[in-house]
Amino acid sequence: MSDHYEFNPSDALSAVHGARADLAARLDEGSWSYDLIYSALAGVIVGGQALPWGWNLAASLGGAAALGLLARDWSRRKGVWVCGVTPRRARWVSLGLGVGIAAVSGVVFLMTYNGGSRWIALPAALAAAIIALIGSRLWRRVFKLDLAEDFGPSSISYGLVLLLGAAGLAGSGLAHLMGAQEMLVAWLLGAGLGISAVAGAMMLRRALRAGAAH
Amino acid sequence: MIAVPQFDAAIHAPGRLQICALLSASDQVEFATLREAIGVSDSVLSKHLKLLEEAGYVRPRKATSEGRQRTWLSLTTEGRRAFAAHVAELTRLAGLTRAAE
């Protein structure tokens, strides 16, 4: 390993762009199958909310677990993990996708609040799947732009993403357990519990690291 | 007056620059993927990573998968800042070089 070489800033920049272009190509390979499965699972989770209690819980938990397995398998096969909200510009596509899915879920909740309008399951699942597919394909295009042009540090912390994800999962889980009659209260309670648990774990980890460093 | 180039010695070498380019574009990259992308041997990559780790720019994480231990690497916040500053300096210098030609 030698650090001595003829230095040319343009060549160095080309090497940076080349490495990132190779990464983009690596992540593009097989991305359609990933996005189609991802969209189908989003459809199952959202459409499942229109089903009777028990089935909706199964759709949420099963769908979330399958999404987790899908992401884990993808990152293992690619040897790369990119969180949806890490790239500076692509993160806005992720957030927009989240808002779109939440809006369809809200419509499903309102229409099935007292057990009626179960037929909404299919169109809601289809709408969620289409939003997820468009969103994930758009995310990849914007991510490529980020790869080519953005070299600055990301301003969203990974811990915050974990925190929000855990809070959302805990909240919706509790909401289901309470029969969704007190959805807002259940979600707030669950979000509080989720945030406390994750923040506590992060503080403990930081304290252990600081202890190990001294 | 032209400012003297301020390069980060830990990032400056071509191999380490490419490593940082890949790590800064993702959350984590596996050791074998990095080795394949940079086109170096295990030992050379390990030396590069050790240097970046000592500078506080890279954080390794060991994970067992399918009975094998794999190492995942990520850039620390300081590493991301240092890489961004390094690329900004390269861009400035490349611009000056082009203007001089």
Short mmCIF file of C-alpha atoms in Angstrom, two decimals:
data_model
loop_
_atom_site.label_atom_id
_atom_site.label_comp_id
_atom_site.label_asym_id
_atom_site.label_seq_id
_atom_site.Cartn_x
_atom_site.Cartn_y
_atom_site.Cartn_z
CA MET A 1 0.00 0.00 0.00
CA SER A 2 1.74 3.15 -1.17
CA ASP A 3 0.41 6.67 -0.64
CA HIS A 4 2.86 8.18 -3.17
CA TYR A 5 1.39 8.85 -6.61
CA GLU A 6 1.12 11.62 -9.17
CA PHE A 7 -1.70 13.77 -7.89
CA ASN A 8 -4.23 15.38 -10.19
CA PRO A 9 -7.39 16.87 -8.60
CA SER A 10 -9.52 16.17 -11.69
CA ASP A 11 -8.48 12.50 -11.70
CA ALA A 12 -9.23 12.26 -7.99
CA LEU A 13 -12.71 13.73 -8.54
CA SER A 14 -13.29 11.34 -11.45
CA ALA A 15 -12.38 8.44 -9.16
CA VAL A 16 -14.97 9.63 -6.61
CA HIS A 17 -17.67 9.94 -9.28
CA GLY A 18 -16.67 6.58 -10.80
CA ALA A 19 -16.91 4.77 -7.45
CA ARG A 20 -20.36 6.23 -6.85
CA ALA A 21 -21.56 5.45 -10.40
CA ASP A 22 -20.52 1.80 -9.84
CA LEU A 23 -22.47 1.79 -6.59
CA ALA A 24 -25.55 3.17 -8.39
CA ALA A 25 -25.28 0.42 -11.03
CA ARG A 26 -24.92 -2.23 -8.33
CA LEU A 27 -28.06 -1.00 -6.57
CA ASP A 28 -30.01 -0.78 -9.85
CA GLU A 29 -29.56 -4.47 -10.61
CA GLY A 30 -32.74 -6.34 -9.64
CA SER A 31 -34.34 -3.19 -8.24
CA TRP A 32 -37.63 -3.73 -10.10
CA SER A 33 -38.30 -7.03 -8.33
CA TYR A 34 -37.47 -5.42 -4.96
CA ASP A 35 -39.79 -2.48 -5.66
CA LEU A 36 -42.65 -4.70 -6.86
CA ILE A 37 -42.49 -6.90 -3.74
CA TYR A 38 -42.17 -3.79 -1.56
CA SER A 39 -45.26 -2.25 -3.21
CA ALA A 40 -47.30 -5.46 -2.87
CA LEU A 41 -46.46 -5.58 0.85
CA ALA A 42 -47.44 -1.91 1.26
CA GLY A 43 -50.76 -2.82 -0.39
CA VAL A 44 -51.28 -5.74 1.99
CA ILE A 45 -50.58 -3.57 5.05
CA VAL A 46 -52.88 -0.70 4.00
CA GLY A 47 -55.66 -2.83 2.49
CA GLY A 48 -55.53 -5.11 5.53
CA GLN A 49 -56.64 -2.22 7.74
CA ALA A 50 -60.15 -2.57 6.30
CA LEU A 51 -60.44 -6.17 7.50
CA PRO A 52 -62.02 -7.22 10.81
CA TRP A 53 -59.97 -6.96 14.00
CA GLY A 54 -57.37 -9.72 14.18
CA TRP A 55 -56.97 -9.86 10.41
CA ASN A 56 -55.92 -6.22 10.32
CA LEU A 57 -53.36 -6.87 13.08
CA ALA A 58 -52.04 -9.90 11.15
CA ALA A 59 -51.75 -7.79 7.98
CA SER A 60 -49.84 -5.05 9.84
CA LEU A 61 -47.44 -7.30 11.72
CA GLY A 62 -46.98 -9.81 8.90
CA GLY A 63 -46.47 -7.03 6.36
CA ALA A 64 -44.00 -5.16 8.56
CA ALA A 65 -42.04 -8.35 9.27
CA ALA A 66 -41.95 -9.20 5.55
CA LEU A 67 -40.74 -5.67 4.72
CA GLY A 68 -37.98 -6.06 7.30
CA LEU A 69 -36.92 -9.42 5.83
CA LEU A 70 -37.02 -7.98 2.30
CA ALA A 71 -34.73 -5.07 3.27
CA ARG A 72 -32.37 -7.37 5.19
CA ASP A 73 -32.09 -9.82 2.29
CA TRP A 74 -31.51 -6.94 -0.18
CA SER A 75 -28.72 -5.37 1.88
CA ARG A 76 -27.06 -8.78 2.40
CA ARG A 77 -27.11 -9.57 -1.31
CA LYS A 78 -25.89 -6.11 -2.33
CA GLY A 79 -23.45 -5.66 0.54
CA VAL A 80 -24.79 -2.13 0.91
CA TRP A 81 -27.39 -0.58 3.19
CA VAL A 82 -28.95 2.78 2.34
CA CYS A 83 -31.73 4.01 4.59
CA GLY A 84 -34.54 5.76 2.66
CA VAL A 85 -34.15 9.04 4.55
CA THR A 86 -30.34 9.26 4.50
CA PRO A 87 -29.73 10.79 1.01
CA ARG A 88 -30.33 14.53 1.20
CA ARG A 89 -32.80 14.97 -1.67
CA ALA A 90 -34.18 11.42 -1.95
CA ARG A 91 -35.31 11.61 1.68
CA TRP A 92 -38.09 14.01 0.62
CA VAL A 93 -39.42 11.33 -1.73
CA SER A 94 -39.45 8.89 1.23
CA LEU A 95 -41.30 11.38 3.38
CA GLY A 96 -43.79 12.10 0.57
CA LEU A 97 -44.30 8.36 0.11
CA GLY A 98 -44.95 8.02 3.85
CA VAL A 99 -47.51 10.84 3.76
CA GLY A 100 -49.25 9.28 0.73
CA ILE A 101 -49.49 5.86 2.39
CA ALA A 102 -50.66 7.46 5.65
CA ALA A 103 -53.38 9.37 3.75
CA VAL A 104 -54.75 6.17 2.16
CA SER A 105 -54.59 4.45 5.58
CA GLY A 106 -56.52 7.38 7.07
CA VAL A 107 -59.27 7.05 4.45
CA VAL A 108 -59.49 3.30 5.17
CA PHE A 109 -59.71 3.99 8.90
CA LEU A 110 -62.46 6.59 8.51
CA MET A 111 -64.51 4.40 6.16
CA THR A 112 -64.29 1.29 8.31
CA TYR A 113 -64.41 2.94 11.74
CA ASN A 114 -67.61 1.20 12.83
CA GLY A 115 -67.11 -1.99 10.92
CA GLY A 116 -68.69 -0.87 7.61
CA SER A 117 -67.36 -0.47 4.05
CA ARG A 118 -65.03 -3.49 4.09
CA TRP A 119 -65.00 -3.40 0.27
CA ILE A 120 -62.51 -0.51 0.53
CA ALA A 121 -59.75 -3.07 1.25
CA LEU A 122 -59.07 -3.86 -2.42
CA PRO A 123 -59.01 -0.32 -3.90
CA ALA A 124 -57.00 0.92 -0.89
CA ALA A 125 -54.47 -1.89 -1.32
CA LEU A 126 -54.19 -1.09 -5.02
CA ALA A 127 -53.79 2.67 -4.36
CA ALA A 128 -51.13 2.05 -1.69
CA ALA A 129 -49.25 -0.36 -3.97
CA ILE A 130 -49.27 2.16 -6.85
CA ILE A 131 -48.10 5.00 -4.55
CA ALA A 132 -45.35 2.75 -3.15
CA LEU A 133 -44.18 1.68 -6.63
CA ILE A 134 -44.12 5.23 -8.04
CA GLY A 135 -42.45 6.47 -4.85
CA SER A 136 -39.75 3.83 -4.79
CA ARG A 137 -38.88 4.24 -8.49
CA LEU A 138 -38.77 8.02 -8.07
CA TRP A 139 -36.60 7.59 -4.95
CA ARG A 140 -34.04 5.65 -6.99
CA ARG A 141 -33.86 8.39 -9.65
CA VAL A 142 -33.37 11.12 -7.06
CA PHE A 143 -30.85 8.97 -5.17
CA LYS A 144 -28.77 8.75 -8.36
CA LEU A 145 -28.74 12.56 -8.51
CA ASP A 146 -27.63 12.63 -4.87
CA LEU A 147 -24.85 10.17 -5.69
CA ALA A 148 -23.63 12.31 -8.56
CA GLU A 149 -23.88 15.73 -6.94
CA ASP A 150 -24.13 15.61 -3.16
CA PHE A 151 -21.00 15.03 -1.07
CA GLY A 152 -22.06 16.85 2.09
CA PRO A 153 -22.76 15.12 5.40
CA SER A 154 -26.33 13.97 5.96
CA SER A 155 -28.25 16.03 8.50
CA ILE A 156 -30.77 13.36 9.57
CA SER A 157 -29.41 10.97 12.18
CA TYR A 158 -29.91 7.25 11.89
CA GLY A 159 -31.02 7.21 15.55
CA LEU A 160 -33.88 9.58 14.78
CA VAL A 161 -35.13 7.32 12.01
CA LEU A 162 -35.04 4.30 14.32
CA LEU A 163 -36.79 6.30 16.97
CA LEU A 164 -39.65 7.37 14.71
CA GLY A 165 -40.01 3.90 13.23
CA ALA A 166 -40.19 2.27 16.66
CA ALA A 167 -42.66 4.88 17.86
CA GLY A 168 -44.90 4.36 14.85
CA LEU A 169 -44.84 0.58 15.19
CA ALA A 170 -45.52 0.70 18.93
CA GLY A 171 -48.32 3.20 18.42
CA SER A 172 -50.12 1.31 15.70
CA GLY A 173 -49.67 -1.97 17.60
CA LEU A 174 -51.30 -0.52 20.67
CA ALA A 175 -54.04 1.06 18.57
CA HIS A 176 -54.86 -2.37 17.18
CA LEU A 177 -54.82 -3.95 20.62
CA MET A 178 -57.30 -1.34 21.84
CA GLY A 179 -59.63 -2.18 18.97
CA ALA A 180 -58.88 1.16 17.27
CA GLN A 181 -61.71 2.80 19.21
CA GLU A 182 -59.33 5.28 20.80
CA MET A 183 -56.88 5.49 17.90
CA LEU A 184 -55.39 8.90 18.73
CA VAL A 185 -54.87 8.16 22.43
CA ALA A 186 -53.41 4.74 21.60
CA TRP A 187 -51.06 6.17 19.00
CA LEU A 188 -49.79 8.93 21.32
CA LEU A 189 -49.30 6.43 24.15
CA GLY A 190 -47.50 4.02 21.85
CA ALA A 191 -45.37 6.78 20.31
CA GLY A 192 -44.35 7.93 23.79
CA LEU A 193 -43.42 4.40 24.82
CA GLY A 194 -41.53 3.77 21.61
CA ILE A 195 -39.57 7.02 21.80
CA SER A 196 -38.71 6.46 25.47
CA ALA A 197 -37.51 2.91 24.83
CA VAL A 198 -35.34 3.79 21.84
CA ALA A 199 -33.97 7.00 23.42
CA GLY A 200 -33.11 5.03 26.59
CA ALA A 201 -31.31 2.36 24.55
CA MET A 202 -29.38 5.02 22.61
CA MET A 203 -28.32 6.82 25.79
CA LEU A 204 -27.21 3.52 27.35
CA ARG A 205 -25.21 2.67 24.21
CA ARG A 206 -23.56 6.10 24.20
CA ALA A 207 -22.71 5.78 27.90
CA LEU A 208 -21.22 2.31 27.37
CA ARG A 209 -19.14 3.60 24.42
CA ALA A 210 -17.89 6.57 26.43
CA GLY A 211 -17.01 4.19 29.29
CA ALA A 212 -15.12 1.89 26.91
CA ALA A 213 -13.21 4.85 25.42
CA HIS A 214 -11.85 5.95 28.81
CA MET B 1 -3.56 35.19 -3.89
CA ILE B 2 -4.42 31.49 -4.25
CA ALA B 3 -5.09 29.59 -1.02
CA VAL B 4 -2.78 26.68 -0.23
CA PRO B 5 -4.62 23.34 -0.80
CA GLN B 6 -5.91 21.88 2.47
CA PHE B 7 -6.20 18.14 1.99
CA ASP B 8 -7.03 15.59 4.65
CA ALA B 9 -4.04 13.25 4.84
CA ALA B 10 -6.18 10.33 6.02
CA ILE B 11 -8.49 10.58 2.98
CA HIS B 12 -6.04 11.82 0.32
CA ALA B 13 -4.68 8.44 -0.96
CA PRO B 14 -6.69 7.13 -3.99
CA GLY B 15 -7.85 3.92 -2.25
CA ARG B 16 -9.07 5.72 0.86
CA LEU B 17 -10.72 8.43 -1.25
CA GLN B 18 -12.73 5.75 -3.08
CA ILE B 19 -13.61 4.04 0.21
CA CYS B 20 -14.92 7.34 1.58
CA ALA B 21 -16.79 8.04 -1.69
CA LEU B 22 -18.68 4.76 -1.29
CA LEU B 23 -19.26 5.00 2.46
CA SER B 24 -20.47 8.61 2.21
CA ALA B 25 -23.10 7.53 -0.33
CA SER B 26 -24.60 4.88 1.95
CA ASP B 27 -25.26 4.01 5.57
CA GLN B 28 -23.15 0.84 5.64
CA VAL B 29 -21.08 -1.16 3.16
CA GLU B 30 -19.84 -4.69 3.70
CA PHE B 31 -16.07 -5.36 3.69
CA ALA B 32 -16.23 -7.74 0.69
CA THR B 33 -18.26 -5.26 -1.36
CA LEU B 34 -15.74 -2.51 -0.64
CA ARG B 35 -12.84 -4.80 -1.57
CA GLU B 36 -14.53 -5.71 -4.86
CA ALA B 37 -15.38 -2.07 -5.66
CA ILE B 38 -11.89 -0.74 -4.92
CA GLY B 39 -10.13 -3.71 -6.49
CA VAL B 40 -7.60 -4.39 -3.74
CA SER B 41 -6.66 -7.36 -1.56
CA ASP B 42 -8.07 -8.04 1.91
CA SER B 43 -4.85 -6.92 3.58
CA VAL B 44 -4.57 -3.65 1.64
CA LEU B 45 -8.20 -2.79 2.37
CA SER B 46 -7.68 -3.64 6.06
CA LYS B 47 -4.71 -1.24 6.22
CA HIS B 48 -6.71 1.56 4.59
CA LEU B 49 -9.61 0.96 6.96
CA LYS B 50 -7.34 0.84 10.01
CA LEU B 51 -5.94 4.24 9.10
CA LEU B 52 -9.41 5.71 8.58
CA GLU B 53 -10.60 4.15 11.83
CA GLU B 54 -7.64 5.62 13.73
CA ALA B 55 -8.51 9.04 12.28
CA GLY B 56 -12.02 8.56 13.71
CA TYR B 57 -13.61 8.53 10.24
CA VAL B 58 -14.76 4.92 9.91
CA ARG B 59 -16.70 2.71 12.30
CA PRO B 60 -16.74 -1.10 11.83
CA ARG B 61 -19.60 -3.36 12.94
CA LYS B 62 -19.36 -7.15 13.10
CA ALA B 63 -22.46 -9.17 12.25
CA THR B 64 -22.99 -12.91 11.89
CA SER B 65 -24.91 -13.94 8.81
CA GLU B 66 -25.51 -17.53 7.62
CA GLY B 67 -22.86 -18.78 10.07
CA ARG B 68 -20.22 -16.34 8.80
CA GLN B 69 -18.97 -13.23 10.47
CA ARG B 70 -19.16 -10.19 8.22
CA THR B 71 -17.82 -6.71 8.80
CA TRP B 72 -19.94 -3.71 7.87
CA LEU B 73 -18.32 -0.28 7.65
CA SER B 74 -19.83 3.17 8.00
CA LEU B 75 -18.52 6.74 8.03
CA THR B 76 -18.73 8.61 11.32
CA THR B 77 -20.13 12.16 11.42
CA GLU B 78 -16.54 13.48 11.51
CA GLY B 79 -15.70 11.24 8.55
CA ARG B 80 -18.63 12.60 6.54
CA ARG B 81 -17.61 16.18 7.32
CA ALA B 82 -13.95 15.50 6.47
CA PHE B 83 -14.86 13.83 3.17
CA ALA B 84 -17.18 16.70 2.19
CA ALA B 85 -14.42 19.23 2.95
CA HIS B 86 -11.88 17.14 1.01
CA VAL B 87 -14.14 16.93 -2.08
CA ALA B 88 -14.82 20.68 -1.87
CA GLU B 89 -11.06 21.30 -1.87
CA LEU B 90 -10.54 18.92 -4.80
CA THR B 91 -13.30 20.71 -6.74
CA ARG B 92 -11.72 24.10 -5.99
CA LEU B 93 -8.30 22.91 -7.11
CA ALA B 94 -9.64 21.19 -10.23
CA GLY B 95 -11.38 24.47 -11.15
CA LEU B 96 -8.14 26.40 -10.72
CA THR B 97 -6.27 23.86 -12.84
CA ARG B 98 -8.89 24.12 -15.61
CA ALA B 99 -8.79 27.92 -15.47
CA ALA B 100 -4.99 27.90 -15.77
CA GLU B 101 -5.05 25.67 -18.88
#
